[in-house]
């Protein structure tokens, strides 16, 4: 991809979090080692995401607000830096840069999805929508704008458009890690299972 940091690690490595649940640094290192298809800051960004998911899997929501629970995840991502990207002189670590951008876009949107989408379009007008930072920013911004309601956040990522499968992958992983499979009502799951069986002969 001529040096572009892609979201390849976000597509393939997220399940590693389940292997290293509660061990974010080990999750990060495993993703970093296996992610031969990642390059540039995408290698750190995608590995940090796996680290955050590993922490999310063991972070109980009870006794915390949805925001506080989510901040455990983003705090873990910022704090898990075994190769010290954050200490490289004259640079800003990509994890911090893109999480900060997501927060700024949400502030500027003032609760309005259309304004968030306008901000995303401005920021990424010249960016290929599967570069590593785009799903990253879209998902974290949509979660914050939706006040951490996972189904609303997932819907917002789809409504912005572009590389929707990439956004759904990351948003779904976060929602699943924090809320479990019970997040989706049985009737919804049965509809999906039924359509896959009827349309594709696949029985989950």
Short mmCIF file of C-alpha atoms in Angstrom, two decimals:
data_model
loop_
_atom_site.label_atom_id
_atom_site.label_comp_id
_atom_site.label_asym_id
_atom_site.label_seq_id
_atom_site.Cartn_x
_atom_site.Cartn_y
_atom_site.Cartn_z
CA UNK A 1 0.00 0.00 0.00
CA UNK A 2 3.01 2.28 -0.69
CA UNK A 3 3.58 2.98 2.99
CA UNK A 4 0.00 3.78 4.02
CA UNK A 5 -0.72 2.50 7.56
CA UNK A 6 -3.79 0.33 6.97
CA UNK A 7 -6.49 -1.06 9.23
CA UNK A 8 -5.38 -4.64 8.42
CA UNK A 9 -4.50 -5.30 12.06
CA UNK A 10 -7.91 -4.04 13.12
CA UNK A 11 -9.50 -6.58 10.79
CA UNK A 12 -7.46 -9.63 11.81
CA UNK A 13 -5.91 -9.25 15.24
CA UNK A 14 -8.77 -8.13 17.51
CA UNK A 15 -9.59 -11.71 18.66
CA UNK A 16 -6.15 -11.84 20.30
CA UNK A 17 -7.67 -9.80 23.10
CA UNK A 18 -9.60 -12.88 24.22
CA UNK A 19 -6.37 -14.89 24.49
CA UNK A 20 -4.79 -12.18 26.64
CA UNK A 21 -7.83 -10.94 28.57
CA UNK A 22 -6.68 -8.78 31.46
CA UNK A 23 -3.11 -8.68 30.16
CA UNK A 24 -2.98 -5.64 27.89
CA UNK A 25 0.79 -5.49 27.47
CA UNK A 26 0.98 -9.12 26.40
CA UNK A 27 -1.94 -8.52 24.02
CA UNK A 28 -0.14 -5.52 22.55
CA UNK A 29 3.11 -7.44 22.09
CA UNK A 30 1.34 -10.40 20.45
CA UNK A 31 -0.47 -8.11 18.00
CA UNK A 32 2.74 -6.24 17.26
CA UNK A 33 4.66 -9.44 16.59
CA UNK A 34 1.97 -11.04 14.43
CA UNK A 35 1.02 -7.90 12.52
CA UNK A 36 3.52 -8.29 9.67
CA UNK A 37 0.97 -6.57 7.40
CA UNK A 38 0.95 -3.38 9.52
CA UNK A 39 3.43 -0.56 9.02
CA UNK A 40 4.18 2.94 10.19
CA UNK A 41 2.13 4.22 13.10
CA UNK A 42 -0.56 1.66 12.22
CA UNK A 43 1.47 -1.05 13.92
CA UNK A 44 1.34 0.78 17.26
CA UNK A 45 -2.24 1.99 16.77
CA UNK A 46 -3.63 -1.44 15.97
CA UNK A 47 -1.66 -3.14 18.77
CA UNK A 48 -2.89 -0.57 21.29
CA UNK A 49 -6.47 -1.29 20.22
CA UNK A 50 -5.98 -4.99 20.98
CA UNK A 51 -4.53 -4.02 24.37
CA UNK A 52 -7.60 -1.90 25.11
CA UNK A 53 -9.90 -4.76 24.18
CA UNK A 54 -7.96 -7.14 26.44
CA UNK A 55 -8.66 -4.78 29.33
CA UNK A 56 -12.29 -4.25 28.30
CA UNK A 57 -12.93 -7.99 28.60
CA UNK A 58 -12.19 -7.90 32.35
CA UNK A 59 -13.57 -4.43 33.16
CA UNK A 60 -16.89 -4.69 34.98
CA UNK A 61 -19.37 -1.92 34.29
CA UNK A 62 -21.03 -2.28 37.68
CA UNK A 63 -20.32 0.68 39.95
CA UNK A 64 -19.07 2.82 37.05
CA UNK A 65 -20.76 5.10 34.58
CA UNK A 66 -20.60 4.11 30.92
CA UNK A 67 -18.11 6.94 30.37
CA UNK A 68 -15.87 5.75 33.22
CA UNK A 69 -15.92 2.20 31.91
CA UNK A 70 -14.98 3.35 28.42
CA UNK A 71 -12.23 5.56 29.82
CA UNK A 72 -10.63 2.47 31.36
CA UNK A 73 -10.27 1.15 27.81
CA UNK A 74 -8.87 4.35 26.30
CA UNK A 75 -6.61 4.86 29.32
CA UNK A 76 -5.22 1.37 28.83
CA UNK A 77 -4.58 2.10 25.17
CA UNK A 78 -2.74 5.30 26.01
CA UNK A 79 -0.78 3.67 28.83
CA UNK A 80 0.26 0.46 27.07
CA UNK A 81 3.40 1.49 25.23
CA UNK A 82 6.07 -1.21 25.67
CA UNK A 83 8.20 0.13 22.80
CA UNK A 84 7.97 3.72 24.07
CA UNK A 85 6.44 5.39 21.04
CA UNK A 86 5.28 8.13 23.37
CA UNK A 87 8.88 9.02 24.20
CA UNK A 88 10.09 9.58 20.66
CA UNK A 89 11.32 13.16 20.51
CA UNK A 90 9.59 15.80 18.39
CA UNK A 91 6.63 13.55 17.67
CA UNK A 92 3.22 12.77 19.15
CA UNK A 93 2.28 9.14 19.60
CA UNK A 94 -0.42 8.19 17.09
CA UNK A 95 -2.65 6.65 19.80
CA UNK A 96 -2.80 9.99 21.60
CA UNK A 97 -3.09 12.03 18.43
CA UNK A 98 -6.09 10.16 17.07
CA UNK A 99 -7.91 9.71 20.39
CA UNK A 100 -7.47 13.45 20.98
CA UNK A 101 -8.86 14.20 17.53
CA UNK A 102 -11.93 12.02 18.18
CA UNK A 103 -12.58 13.91 21.43
CA UNK A 104 -12.17 17.30 19.73
CA UNK A 105 -14.54 16.39 16.90
CA UNK A 106 -17.17 15.33 19.43
CA UNK A 107 -16.80 18.60 21.35
CA UNK A 108 -17.15 20.57 18.13
CA UNK A 109 -20.23 18.55 17.14
CA UNK A 110 -22.08 19.64 20.30
CA UNK A 111 -24.25 16.52 20.30
CA UNK A 112 -25.23 16.67 16.61
CA UNK A 113 -24.30 13.65 14.46
CA UNK A 114 -24.42 15.69 11.23
CA UNK A 115 -21.78 18.06 12.61
CA UNK A 116 -19.60 15.13 13.64
CA UNK A 117 -19.88 13.70 10.12
CA UNK A 118 -18.94 17.09 8.64
CA UNK A 119 -15.88 17.19 10.88
CA UNK A 120 -14.87 13.67 9.86
CA UNK A 121 -15.27 14.59 6.19
CA UNK A 122 -13.04 17.64 6.65
CA UNK A 123 -10.34 15.76 8.55
CA UNK A 124 -10.24 12.79 6.19
CA UNK A 125 -11.14 14.39 2.86
CA UNK A 126 -7.80 13.38 1.35
CA UNK A 127 -7.42 10.13 3.27
CA UNK A 128 -8.18 6.63 2.10
CA UNK A 129 -10.96 5.51 4.40
CA UNK A 130 -9.25 2.24 5.36
CA UNK A 131 -6.10 3.89 6.65
CA UNK A 132 -5.56 2.82 10.26
CA UNK A 133 -6.51 6.14 11.83
CA UNK A 134 -9.91 6.46 10.12
CA UNK A 135 -11.80 3.52 11.67
CA UNK A 136 -10.04 4.34 14.93
CA UNK A 137 -11.26 7.95 15.05
CA UNK A 138 -14.72 7.19 13.65
CA UNK A 139 -15.45 4.49 16.23
CA UNK A 140 -14.20 6.34 19.29
CA UNK A 141 -15.91 9.56 18.23
CA UNK A 142 -19.22 7.78 17.62
CA UNK A 143 -19.10 6.02 20.99
CA UNK A 144 -18.51 9.32 22.76
CA UNK A 145 -21.19 11.18 20.80
CA UNK A 146 -23.66 8.36 21.54
CA UNK A 147 -22.82 8.67 25.25
CA UNK A 148 -21.32 5.15 25.08
CA UNK A 149 -24.55 3.42 24.08
CA UNK A 150 -23.04 0.60 21.98
CA UNK A 151 -25.96 0.07 19.59
CA UNK A 152 -26.33 3.79 18.94
CA UNK A 153 -22.57 4.07 18.37
CA UNK A 154 -22.61 1.19 15.91
CA UNK A 155 -25.51 2.81 14.02
CA UNK A 156 -23.64 6.13 13.82
CA UNK A 157 -20.54 4.50 12.34
CA UNK A 158 -22.70 3.01 9.60
CA UNK A 159 -24.50 6.29 8.91
CA UNK A 160 -21.25 8.13 8.19
CA UNK A 161 -20.69 5.66 5.35
CA UNK A 162 -17.42 4.95 3.54
CA UNK A 163 -15.59 1.86 4.89
CA UNK A 164 -18.51 0.71 7.03
CA UNK A 165 -17.37 -2.90 7.46
CA UNK A 166 -14.10 -1.73 9.01
CA UNK A 167 -15.92 0.60 11.40
CA UNK A 168 -18.43 -2.10 12.35
CA UNK A 169 -15.61 -4.54 13.07
CA UNK A 170 -13.95 -2.23 15.60
CA UNK A 171 -17.20 -0.92 17.09
CA UNK A 172 -18.56 -4.46 17.39
CA UNK A 173 -15.41 -5.67 19.10
CA UNK A 174 -15.62 -2.87 21.67
CA UNK A 175 -19.34 -3.43 22.24
CA UNK A 176 -18.85 -7.16 22.60
CA UNK A 177 -15.90 -6.88 24.96
CA UNK A 178 -17.75 -4.46 27.24
CA UNK A 179 -21.31 -5.84 27.04
CA UNK A 180 -21.16 -9.43 25.80
CA UNK A 181 -23.33 -11.22 23.27
CA UNK A 182 -26.46 -10.47 25.29
CA UNK A 183 -26.26 -6.90 24.00
CA UNK A 184 -28.23 -7.99 20.92
CA UNK A 185 -31.84 -9.08 21.59
CA UNK A 186 -32.62 -12.71 20.78
CA UNK A 187 -35.09 -11.71 18.05
CA UNK A 188 -32.37 -9.74 16.24
CA UNK A 189 -29.92 -12.64 16.45
CA UNK A 190 -32.56 -15.09 15.20
CA UNK A 191 -33.30 -12.86 12.21
CA UNK A 192 -29.63 -12.76 11.22
CA UNK A 193 -29.19 -16.51 11.70
CA UNK A 194 -32.33 -17.19 9.66
CA UNK A 195 -31.28 -14.96 6.77
CA UNK A 196 -27.77 -16.45 6.65
CA UNK A 197 -29.27 -19.93 6.54
CA UNK A 198 -31.82 -19.02 3.83
CA UNK A 199 -29.58 -16.85 1.66
CA UNK A 200 -26.20 -18.55 2.01
CA UNK A 201 -26.76 -22.00 3.50
CA UNK A 202 -24.70 -21.01 6.55
CA UNK A 203 -25.91 -22.19 9.94
CA UNK A 204 -24.22 -20.38 12.81
#
